[in-house]
Amino acid sequence: MGKKLADLHFTNRLYKSAPFLFAKVNPTALSNPKLLHVNTQMLHRLGLDESMIGNPSFLRFLNGDLDFEGLFFGASFYSGHQFGHYVPRLGDGRAITIAEIKNDYNEHFELQLKGSGLTPFSRMGDGKAVVRSSIREYLASAHMKALSIPTTEALAIITGADDVYREEVEKSSIVLRVAESFLRFGHFQYFAHTNQLEELKTLVEFAIENYFSAYKDHPNRYVLFFQDIVKRTAKLFAGWQSVGFCHGVLNTDNMSILGLTLDYGPYGFINHFDQDHVCNHSDHEGRYSLGNQPSIGMWNLQMLGIALESLIPEVDRKRTLETYPQIFLVEYRRLLLEKCGLYKQQAEDEDFLRTMLNMLVFTELDYTQFFRGLSRYEKDSKKIAGIETPENLINWLDSYDARLNLEETTQADRHAKMLLVNPKFILRNYLAQMAIDDLSLVPKMYEVMTNPFTEWSEVEEWAAPAPLKYRNLSVSCSS
């Protein structure tokens, strides 16, 4: 039997250990709130009963209009480098942490309302979120989890009747975000740059105690803490590159210490492979292009290292940062080989994969469709169902056939494995926009994007690149 809201076990470890991290603030409830969708899998993980979805108290909970014992309401201080420039005070401008809870399996989850009104860090904003950006985050976080890429998640999304002013008048929305922790690089930067070193140490000790507990009694725990963050970040970025995901705003304040995909703003999945692809039309210099993402991960880690200089000697920080490129490359190579159905690594694999990516650049084949089609490729056939076969592709298939000769799996086993790692559906911008334009599509879109390896023949067209009417769709930081 699942719990009711009043039965949740509120722990609030971060607030109790580091109250200096938060400014107390009350959410602003949406007028005429309506429940748009609930992530029932997350509901169950929290230990809640599905029957409560229709209960008015659940809608009030999602709207921040409640007074359950054990809740706290706080927006956190942080700073960060935005497009390479340090901004000394940022903070949760649209997000309010309402609680941390523990489920029956001893898992801890922080709960945040995103879009719940003004906080001390809203700056010139209104603290609200629009339906457009809320749907994009809600769908994307669930989709990334289905792709096995570490991410923050969401429990539910509600809409309201309030007008919100962006480039045009839009309607309001709130997403209840869920993660083991929302601690960002920028939290540590804030306390380091304001010379609050005791608070910084307390925050680091809290993170080690609760999220990196294997090191909590180790004399070099600060170094091991940093090493783990570097490793998680490198693997996260390799995962992004392997599926063609562009984050769009890789500022240090959008970086998770747990290696989670955090803050879904102007993200996008590529159509054809293009290292220069920029998904955020506010990024005029292409700082956060697809090809730049891995090096930006390294740069952001360097900034975190500087914030930790009072705890970690320079030689250890430098040595730790130098591991990032190799961790990234090994993981990226492993993921690409897996997408190709290749499991016995060979000395020539790096050249083989580089040739493949160059072929994808020249042919401009759809990235997702190419790998999905390759998942059913019959050796020596020199053709991929549903994919054009220009000369560059045929030449590469020659080398692919030769590489397959070195594998020990059968063709049937290879196909089965590849179909489980190469999605048929990816959350292209136009699909998210379709759901935004027609909210009745949200349930089906959610179902497909949380099961992207399934065929879903009834929405076959969703597997295709953008139709002409959505071809020039662009996304900015406005939300």
Short mmCIF file of C-alpha atoms in Angstrom, two decimals:
data_model
loop_
_atom_site.label_atom_id
_atom_site.label_comp_id
_atom_site.label_asym_id
_atom_site.label_seq_id
_atom_site.Cartn_x
_atom_site.Cartn_y
_atom_site.Cartn_z
CA MET A 1 0.00 0.00 0.00
CA GLY A 2 1.47 3.33 -1.03
CA LYS A 3 1.72 6.31 1.23
CA LYS A 4 -0.38 9.43 1.26
CA LEU A 5 1.31 12.82 1.14
CA ALA A 6 1.03 13.32 4.88
CA ASP A 7 2.84 9.99 5.44
CA LEU A 8 6.01 10.95 3.57
CA HIS A 9 9.24 10.76 5.55
CA PHE A 10 10.77 14.23 5.26
CA THR A 11 14.51 14.21 6.02
CA ASN A 12 15.71 17.59 4.68
CA ARG A 13 19.34 16.67 5.31
CA LEU A 14 20.86 19.50 3.28
CA TYR A 15 18.72 22.19 4.87
CA LYS A 16 19.48 20.88 8.37
CA SER A 17 23.23 20.59 7.70
CA ALA A 18 23.70 23.73 5.62
CA PRO A 19 20.85 26.17 6.28
CA PHE A 20 23.14 28.97 5.08
CA LEU A 21 22.66 27.62 1.55
CA PHE A 22 19.04 28.74 1.42
CA ALA A 23 16.91 31.84 1.58
CA LYS A 24 13.46 31.04 2.93
CA VAL A 25 10.72 31.84 0.44
CA ASN A 26 7.10 30.86 -0.10
CA PRO A 27 5.89 29.56 -3.47
CA THR A 28 3.35 31.54 -5.47
CA ALA A 29 0.50 29.21 -6.40
CA LEU A 30 -0.84 29.19 -9.95
CA SER A 31 -4.41 30.31 -10.44
CA ASN A 32 -6.83 27.66 -11.71
CA PRO A 33 -4.19 24.90 -11.70
CA LYS A 34 -4.76 21.79 -13.82
CA LEU A 35 -2.80 18.56 -13.72
CA LEU A 36 -1.29 17.89 -17.16
CA HIS A 37 0.67 14.69 -16.53
CA VAL A 38 2.14 12.52 -13.75
CA ASN A 39 5.23 10.32 -13.91
CA THR A 40 3.68 7.27 -12.24
CA GLN A 41 7.02 5.43 -12.15
CA MET A 42 8.49 8.24 -10.03
CA LEU A 43 5.31 8.33 -7.94
CA HIS A 44 5.89 4.68 -7.07
CA ARG A 45 9.60 5.25 -6.35
CA LEU A 46 8.61 7.92 -3.86
CA GLY A 47 6.29 5.37 -2.28
CA LEU A 48 3.10 7.24 -3.09
CA ASP A 49 -0.21 5.64 -3.95
CA GLU A 50 -1.39 6.11 -7.54
CA SER A 51 -4.95 6.57 -6.36
CA MET A 52 -4.03 9.95 -4.90
CA ILE A 53 -3.53 11.50 -8.34
CA GLY A 54 -7.12 12.69 -8.43
CA ASN A 55 -7.02 13.94 -4.84
CA PRO A 56 -7.20 17.75 -4.52
CA SER A 57 -4.37 17.65 -1.95
CA PHE A 58 -2.02 16.25 -4.62
CA LEU A 59 -2.73 19.18 -6.94
CA ARG A 60 -2.18 21.57 -4.05
CA PHE A 61 1.11 19.84 -3.32
CA LEU A 62 2.27 20.34 -6.91
CA ASN A 63 1.13 23.96 -6.78
CA GLY A 64 3.07 24.77 -3.61
CA ASP A 65 -0.18 25.65 -1.86
CA LEU A 66 0.17 23.45 1.21
CA ASP A 67 1.29 23.24 4.81
CA PHE A 68 2.29 19.63 5.48
CA GLU A 69 4.48 19.26 8.52
CA GLY A 70 8.10 18.66 7.60
CA LEU A 71 8.21 20.78 4.45
CA PHE A 72 10.55 23.71 4.09
CA PHE A 73 10.65 26.26 1.29
CA GLY A 74 14.02 27.56 0.19
CA ALA A 75 15.80 29.01 -2.83
CA SER A 76 19.54 28.40 -2.79
CA PHE A 77 22.50 30.71 -3.28
CA TYR A 78 24.92 29.95 -6.11
CA SER A 79 27.09 31.76 -8.62
CA GLY A 80 28.76 30.61 -11.81
CA HIS A 81 30.42 31.24 -15.13
CA GLN A 82 27.84 32.13 -17.75
CA PHE A 83 29.21 31.88 -21.30
CA GLY A 84 32.69 32.04 -19.77
CA HIS A 85 32.13 35.13 -17.60
CA TYR A 86 31.87 34.87 -13.83
CA VAL A 87 28.62 36.13 -12.33
CA PRO A 88 28.98 36.45 -8.53
CA ARG A 89 25.34 35.96 -7.55
CA LEU A 90 22.81 33.83 -9.38
CA GLY A 91 20.77 31.41 -7.27
CA ASP A 92 17.45 29.67 -7.77
CA GLY A 93 15.50 32.29 -9.67
CA ARG A 94 12.57 30.04 -10.60
CA ALA A 95 13.05 26.97 -8.40
CA ILE A 96 12.04 26.48 -4.78
CA THR A 97 13.13 23.37 -2.90
CA ILE A 98 10.21 22.20 -0.81
CA ALA A 99 11.59 19.05 0.83
CA GLU A 100 13.83 16.04 0.82
CA ILE A 101 12.17 12.71 1.45
CA LYS A 102 13.34 9.15 2.06
CA ASN A 103 11.43 6.17 0.66
CA ASP A 104 11.15 2.67 2.09
CA TYR A 105 14.32 1.60 0.22
CA ASN A 106 16.40 4.28 1.95
CA GLU A 107 16.62 6.35 -1.23
CA HIS A 108 16.62 10.12 -0.77
CA PHE A 109 14.98 12.55 -3.19
CA GLU A 110 15.03 16.34 -3.23
CA LEU A 111 11.83 17.95 -4.51
CA GLN A 112 11.80 21.30 -6.29
CA LEU A 113 8.98 23.36 -7.70
CA LYS A 114 10.19 25.04 -10.88
CA GLY A 115 8.11 28.02 -11.96
CA SER A 116 6.59 28.73 -8.55
CA GLY A 117 7.19 32.47 -8.42
CA LEU A 118 9.63 35.10 -7.26
CA THR A 119 12.65 34.28 -5.12
CA PRO A 120 15.44 36.56 -3.88
CA PHE A 121 17.42 35.40 -6.94
CA SER A 122 14.86 36.08 -9.66
CA ARG A 123 16.79 39.23 -10.65
CA MET A 124 14.75 40.90 -13.43
CA GLY A 125 12.57 37.82 -13.92
CA ASP A 126 9.18 36.88 -12.50
CA GLY A 127 10.13 33.46 -11.14
CA LYS A 128 7.53 31.78 -13.29
CA ALA A 129 7.83 29.16 -16.01
CA VAL A 130 5.80 28.91 -19.18
CA VAL A 131 4.07 25.82 -20.51
CA ARG A 132 6.53 25.68 -23.41
CA SER A 133 9.68 25.28 -21.34
CA SER A 134 8.00 23.13 -18.69
CA ILE A 135 6.85 20.54 -21.24
CA ARG A 136 10.32 20.49 -22.79
CA GLU A 137 11.94 19.78 -19.42
CA TYR A 138 9.30 17.26 -18.36
CA LEU A 139 9.57 15.23 -21.57
CA ALA A 140 13.33 15.52 -21.93
CA SER A 141 14.23 14.45 -18.42
CA ALA A 142 12.08 11.32 -18.77
CA HIS A 143 13.47 10.65 -22.25
CA MET A 144 17.10 10.95 -21.12
CA LYS A 145 16.47 8.48 -18.32
CA ALA A 146 15.05 6.06 -20.90
CA LEU A 147 18.26 6.53 -22.91
CA SER A 148 20.25 5.54 -19.77
CA ILE A 149 21.81 8.98 -19.44
CA PRO A 150 22.01 10.32 -15.86
CA THR A 151 19.51 13.11 -15.33
CA THR A 152 17.31 14.96 -12.91
CA GLU A 153 13.71 13.81 -13.20
CA ALA A 154 10.20 15.15 -12.69
CA LEU A 155 7.16 13.90 -10.83
CA ALA A 156 4.47 15.93 -12.53
CA ILE A 157 3.59 19.02 -14.53
CA ILE A 158 0.67 21.39 -13.95
CA THR A 159 -0.57 24.37 -15.93
CA GLY A 160 -2.20 27.59 -14.73
CA ALA A 161 -4.31 30.45 -16.05
CA ASP A 162 -1.80 33.19 -15.23
CA ASP A 163 -0.35 35.24 -18.09
CA VAL A 164 3.45 35.15 -18.32
CA TYR A 165 5.28 37.67 -20.48
CA ARG A 166 8.20 36.46 -22.60
CA GLU A 167 8.61 37.30 -26.30
CA GLU A 168 4.82 37.04 -26.25
CA VAL A 169 2.14 36.35 -23.68
CA GLU A 170 2.15 32.69 -22.60
CA LYS A 171 0.48 30.60 -19.91
CA SER A 172 2.12 29.56 -16.65
CA SER A 173 3.21 26.12 -15.55
CA ILE A 174 5.07 24.33 -12.73
CA VAL A 175 7.18 21.20 -12.90
CA LEU A 176 7.95 19.30 -9.72
CA ARG A 177 11.55 18.26 -10.28
CA VAL A 178 13.15 15.34 -8.46
CA ALA A 179 16.80 14.39 -7.98
CA GLU A 180 19.05 12.79 -5.42
CA SER A 181 20.62 16.22 -5.21
CA PHE A 182 20.46 19.52 -7.07
CA LEU A 183 23.90 20.66 -5.86
CA ARG A 184 25.70 22.47 -8.66
CA PHE A 185 29.26 23.53 -9.32
CA GLY A 186 27.97 27.05 -8.77
CA HIS A 187 27.06 26.35 -5.13
CA PHE A 188 30.70 25.67 -4.31
CA GLN A 189 31.84 28.61 -6.43
CA TYR A 190 29.60 30.99 -4.52
CA PHE A 191 31.02 30.18 -1.10
CA ALA A 192 34.60 30.07 -2.41
CA HIS A 193 34.38 33.42 -4.21
CA THR A 194 32.70 35.11 -1.22
CA ASN A 195 35.47 33.69 1.01
CA GLN A 196 32.97 31.79 3.16
CA LEU A 197 35.43 28.93 3.50
CA GLU A 198 33.91 27.30 6.58
CA GLU A 199 30.56 27.15 4.80
CA LEU A 200 32.30 25.76 1.73
CA LYS A 201 33.95 23.04 3.81
CA THR A 202 30.63 22.21 5.48
CA LEU A 203 28.99 21.86 2.06
CA VAL A 204 31.77 19.61 0.77
CA GLU A 205 31.65 17.47 3.91
CA PHE A 206 27.88 17.16 3.53
CA ALA A 207 28.21 16.08 -0.10
CA ILE A 208 30.84 13.47 0.76
CA GLU A 209 28.87 12.14 3.72
CA ASN A 210 25.64 11.76 1.75
CA TYR A 211 26.54 11.25 -1.93
CA PHE A 212 30.15 9.99 -1.90
CA SER A 213 30.07 8.09 1.37
CA ALA A 214 32.69 5.53 0.33
CA TYR A 215 35.27 8.26 0.95
CA LYS A 216 33.83 9.84 4.09
CA ASP A 217 36.53 8.50 6.46
CA HIS A 218 39.41 8.66 3.97
CA PRO A 219 42.21 11.12 4.78
CA ASN A 220 42.26 12.24 1.11
CA ARG A 221 38.46 12.41 0.82
CA TYR A 222 38.49 15.88 -0.80
CA VAL A 223 40.71 14.66 -3.62
CA LEU A 224 38.63 11.51 -4.07
CA PHE A 225 35.48 13.67 -4.08
CA PHE A 226 36.86 15.78 -6.91
CA GLN A 227 38.08 12.71 -8.80
CA ASP A 228 34.60 11.19 -8.66
CA ILE A 229 32.99 14.39 -9.99
CA VAL A 230 35.50 14.47 -12.86
CA LYS A 231 34.75 10.84 -13.71
CA ARG A 232 30.97 11.31 -13.59
CA THR A 233 31.14 14.46 -15.70
CA ALA A 234 33.34 12.84 -18.34
CA LYS A 235 30.97 9.87 -18.65
CA LEU A 236 27.92 12.14 -18.77
CA PHE A 237 29.35 14.16 -21.63
CA ALA A 238 30.32 10.98 -23.49
CA GLY A 239 26.71 9.83 -23.16
CA TRP A 240 25.45 13.13 -24.55
CA GLN A 241 27.79 12.93 -27.53
CA SER A 242 26.83 9.34 -28.29
CA VAL A 243 23.12 10.18 -28.71
CA GLY A 244 23.73 13.58 -30.33
CA PHE A 245 22.41 15.65 -27.43
CA CYS A 246 23.30 19.34 -27.13
CA HIS A 247 22.68 20.92 -23.74
CA GLY A 248 22.75 24.49 -25.02
CA VAL A 249 23.73 26.36 -21.84
CA LEU A 250 26.68 24.63 -20.20
CA ASN A 251 27.38 27.33 -17.65
CA THR A 252 28.99 26.14 -14.41
CA ASP A 253 25.75 26.83 -12.56
CA ASN A 254 24.08 24.22 -14.79
CA MET A 255 26.55 21.49 -13.83
CA SER A 256 25.60 18.77 -11.32
CA ILE A 257 28.19 17.38 -8.89
CA LEU A 258 26.51 13.99 -9.33
CA GLY A 259 27.00 14.01 -13.09
CA LEU A 260 23.30 14.50 -13.85
CA THR A 261 21.85 16.32 -16.83
CA LEU A 262 20.61 19.48 -15.15
CA ASP A 263 18.45 22.39 -16.36
CA TYR A 264 16.78 21.65 -19.68
CA GLY A 265 16.70 25.00 -21.42
CA PRO A 266 17.52 25.33 -25.13
CA TYR A 267 18.62 21.72 -25.58
CA GLY A 268 18.36 19.81 -28.83
CA PHE A 269 19.13 16.49 -30.50
CA ILE A 270 21.01 16.67 -33.79
CA ASN A 271 19.55 15.54 -37.08
CA HIS A 272 22.76 14.88 -39.03
CA PHE A 273 26.16 14.72 -37.36
CA ASP A 274 27.62 18.23 -37.22
CA GLN A 275 30.28 19.22 -34.70
CA ASP A 276 29.40 22.88 -35.26
CA HIS A 277 25.73 22.39 -34.45
CA VAL A 278 24.45 25.02 -31.98
CA CYS A 279 21.02 24.37 -30.49
CA ASN A 280 20.71 27.69 -28.62
CA HIS A 281 20.17 30.63 -30.94
CA SER A 282 21.28 32.93 -28.11
CA ASP A 283 24.74 31.33 -28.31
CA HIS A 284 26.02 33.62 -31.05
CA GLU A 285 29.66 32.51 -30.80
CA GLY A 286 28.91 28.77 -30.70
CA ARG A 287 30.57 28.29 -27.32
CA TYR A 288 28.25 25.38 -26.52
CA SER A 289 28.22 23.66 -29.90
CA LEU A 290 28.08 19.87 -30.08
CA GLY A 291 31.79 19.60 -30.79
CA ASN A 292 32.74 22.00 -27.99
CA GLN A 293 30.77 20.21 -25.27
CA PRO A 294 33.55 17.83 -24.13
CA SER A 295 36.12 20.61 -23.74
CA ILE A 296 33.55 22.80 -21.96
CA GLY A 297 33.08 19.97 -19.48
CA MET A 298 36.83 20.10 -18.79
CA TRP A 299 36.78 23.91 -18.48
CA ASN A 300 33.87 23.82 -16.05
CA LEU A 301 35.68 21.24 -13.94
CA GLN A 302 38.71 23.53 -13.86
CA MET A 303 36.47 26.28 -12.45
CA LEU A 304 35.15 23.88 -9.81
CA GLY A 305 38.72 22.92 -8.97
CA ILE A 306 39.58 26.58 -8.39
CA ALA A 307 36.60 26.85 -6.04
CA LEU A 308 38.00 23.90 -4.06
CA GLU A 309 41.56 25.22 -3.87
CA SER A 310 41.30 25.81 -0.11
CA LEU A 311 40.70 22.07 0.35
CA ILE A 312 42.67 20.42 -2.46
CA PRO A 313 46.33 21.16 -3.29
CA GLU A 314 47.01 22.39 -6.81
CA VAL A 315 49.07 19.34 -7.74
CA ASP A 316 46.15 17.03 -6.89
CA ARG A 317 43.65 19.18 -8.74
CA LYS A 318 45.88 19.28 -11.82
CA ARG A 319 46.53 15.55 -11.76
CA THR A 320 42.81 14.85 -11.36
CA LEU A 321 41.78 17.14 -14.21
CA GLU A 322 44.31 15.46 -16.51
CA THR A 323 42.30 12.22 -16.23
CA TYR A 324 39.21 13.78 -17.81
CA PRO A 325 40.13 13.50 -21.52
CA GLN A 326 41.03 9.82 -21.28
CA ILE A 327 37.93 8.91 -19.26
CA PHE A 328 35.77 10.75 -21.79
CA LEU A 329 37.44 9.18 -24.83
CA VAL A 330 37.33 5.63 -23.45
CA GLU A 331 33.64 5.95 -22.59
CA TYR A 332 32.73 7.68 -25.86
CA ARG A 333 34.56 5.01 -27.86
CA ARG A 334 32.83 2.25 -25.90
CA LEU A 335 29.39 3.77 -26.50
CA LEU A 336 29.96 4.29 -30.23
CA LEU A 337 31.28 0.76 -30.66
CA GLU A 338 28.24 -0.54 -28.82
CA LYS A 339 26.00 1.45 -31.17
CA CYS A 340 27.81 -0.31 -34.02
CA GLY A 341 27.38 -3.75 -32.44
CA LEU A 342 31.11 -4.12 -31.83
CA TYR A 343 32.22 -5.55 -28.50
CA LYS A 344 35.80 -6.79 -28.99
CA GLN A 345 37.95 -3.67 -28.97
CA GLN A 346 40.67 -3.46 -31.60
CA ALA A 347 43.75 -1.26 -31.95
CA GLU A 348 42.30 0.41 -35.05
CA ASP A 349 38.94 1.27 -33.46
CA GLU A 350 39.68 4.96 -33.05
CA ASP A 351 40.46 5.34 -36.76
CA PHE A 352 37.42 3.24 -37.64
CA LEU A 353 35.08 5.45 -35.59
CA ARG A 354 36.66 8.67 -36.84
CA THR A 355 36.08 7.48 -40.42
CA MET A 356 32.46 6.69 -39.56
CA LEU A 357 31.82 10.13 -38.07
CA ASN A 358 33.47 11.82 -41.08
CA MET A 359 31.24 9.75 -43.35
CA LEU A 360 28.18 10.93 -41.40
CA VAL A 361 29.33 14.54 -41.82
CA PHE A 362 29.76 14.24 -45.59
CA THR A 363 26.60 12.22 -46.25
CA GLU A 364 24.40 14.23 -43.83
CA LEU A 365 22.49 11.05 -43.04
CA ASP A 366 20.11 11.38 -40.12
CA TYR A 367 22.16 10.37 -37.07
CA THR A 368 19.44 8.49 -35.20
CA GLN A 369 17.98 6.80 -38.27
CA PHE A 370 21.46 5.70 -39.40
CA PHE A 371 22.18 3.79 -36.21
CA ARG A 372 18.67 2.37 -36.01
CA GLY A 373 19.01 1.11 -39.57
CA LEU A 374 22.50 -0.23 -38.85
CA SER A 375 20.93 -2.27 -36.05
CA ARG A 376 19.38 -4.51 -38.73
CA TYR A 377 22.27 -4.47 -41.18
CA GLU A 378 23.03 -7.81 -42.84
CA LYS A 379 26.75 -8.33 -43.25
CA ASP A 380 28.12 -7.88 -46.81
CA SER A 381 24.77 -6.58 -48.09
CA LYS A 382 26.13 -3.02 -48.55
CA LYS A 383 22.72 -1.51 -47.84
CA ILE A 384 20.80 -0.29 -44.82
CA ALA A 385 17.02 -0.48 -44.95
CA GLY A 386 15.43 2.95 -45.20
CA ILE A 387 18.80 4.71 -45.64
CA GLU A 388 20.24 6.09 -48.84
CA THR A 389 23.57 4.51 -49.75
CA PRO A 390 25.89 7.16 -51.19
CA GLU A 391 29.40 6.10 -52.15
CA ASN A 392 30.91 7.33 -48.88
CA LEU A 393 28.56 5.07 -46.93
CA ILE A 394 29.23 2.06 -49.16
CA ASN A 395 32.98 2.54 -48.66
CA TRP A 396 32.52 2.69 -44.90
CA LEU A 397 30.35 -0.44 -44.97
CA ASP A 398 33.31 -2.27 -46.52
CA SER A 399 35.36 -1.49 -43.41
CA TYR A 400 32.36 -2.29 -41.19
CA ASP A 401 32.02 -5.73 -42.77
CA ALA A 402 35.72 -6.35 -42.17
CA ARG A 403 35.34 -5.24 -38.56
CA LEU A 404 32.34 -7.54 -38.07
CA ASN A 405 34.55 -10.48 -39.09
CA LEU A 406 36.49 -9.94 -35.85
CA GLU A 407 33.38 -10.31 -33.66
CA GLU A 408 32.12 -13.51 -32.09
CA THR A 409 28.41 -12.69 -31.76
CA THR A 410 25.89 -14.01 -34.25
CA GLN A 411 24.05 -11.60 -36.52
CA ALA A 412 20.80 -12.21 -34.63
CA ASP A 413 22.46 -11.45 -31.29
CA ARG A 414 24.08 -8.34 -32.72
CA HIS A 415 20.78 -7.07 -34.06
CA ALA A 416 19.03 -7.71 -30.73
CA LYS A 417 21.70 -5.88 -28.73
CA MET A 418 21.89 -2.93 -31.11
CA LEU A 419 18.14 -2.42 -31.14
CA LEU A 420 18.35 -1.93 -27.36
CA VAL A 421 20.92 0.88 -27.57
CA ASN A 422 19.93 2.65 -30.80
CA PRO A 423 16.59 4.39 -30.27
CA LYS A 424 14.03 4.62 -33.00
CA PHE A 425 12.65 7.82 -31.49
CA ILE A 426 14.52 10.83 -30.18
CA LEU A 427 12.95 13.97 -28.69
CA ARG A 428 13.57 16.21 -31.66
CA ASN A 429 12.65 19.86 -31.16
CA TYR A 430 9.69 19.63 -33.49
CA LEU A 431 8.17 16.76 -31.50
CA ALA A 432 8.40 18.74 -28.29
CA GLN A 433 6.83 21.68 -30.14
CA MET A 434 3.97 19.47 -31.34
CA ALA A 435 3.21 18.57 -27.72
CA ILE A 436 3.40 22.24 -26.75
CA ASP A 437 1.01 23.20 -29.55
CA ASP A 438 -1.42 20.39 -28.71
CA LEU A 439 -1.38 19.42 -25.03
CA SER A 440 -3.51 16.36 -25.76
CA LEU A 441 -0.38 14.82 -27.33
CA VAL A 442 1.61 14.98 -24.08
CA PRO A 443 0.54 11.54 -22.71
CA LYS A 444 1.38 9.71 -25.96
CA MET A 445 4.58 11.69 -26.48
CA TYR A 446 5.64 10.83 -22.94
CA GLU A 447 4.86 7.15 -23.49
CA VAL A 448 6.89 7.00 -26.70
CA MET A 449 9.83 8.99 -25.35
CA THR A 450 10.08 6.83 -22.26
CA ASN A 451 10.11 3.73 -24.48
CA PRO A 452 12.17 5.02 -27.45
CA PHE A 453 13.46 1.59 -28.52
CA THR A 454 9.94 0.27 -29.18
CA GLU A 455 8.63 0.33 -32.76
CA TRP A 456 5.41 2.34 -32.10
CA SER A 457 4.13 1.80 -35.64
CA GLU A 458 1.08 3.99 -34.95
CA VAL A 459 3.33 7.06 -34.71
CA GLU A 460 5.92 5.97 -37.26
CA GLU A 461 6.18 9.53 -38.57
CA TRP A 462 7.62 10.70 -35.23
CA ALA A 463 10.82 8.82 -36.04
CA ALA A 464 11.50 11.07 -39.04
CA PRO A 465 13.42 14.37 -39.16
CA ALA A 466 11.42 17.58 -38.86
CA PRO A 467 8.76 18.19 -41.53
CA LEU A 468 9.07 21.39 -43.52
CA LYS A 469 6.80 23.49 -41.26
CA TYR A 470 9.12 22.84 -38.29
CA ARG A 471 12.41 22.81 -40.21
CA ASN A 472 13.64 26.21 -39.02
CA LEU A 473 12.48 25.86 -35.40
CA SER A 474 14.97 27.46 -32.99
CA VAL A 475 15.22 27.55 -29.22
CA SER A 476 16.62 30.24 -26.95
CA CYS A 477 17.24 30.77 -23.23
CA SER A 478 13.82 32.41 -22.84
CA SER A 479 11.58 30.35 -20.58
#
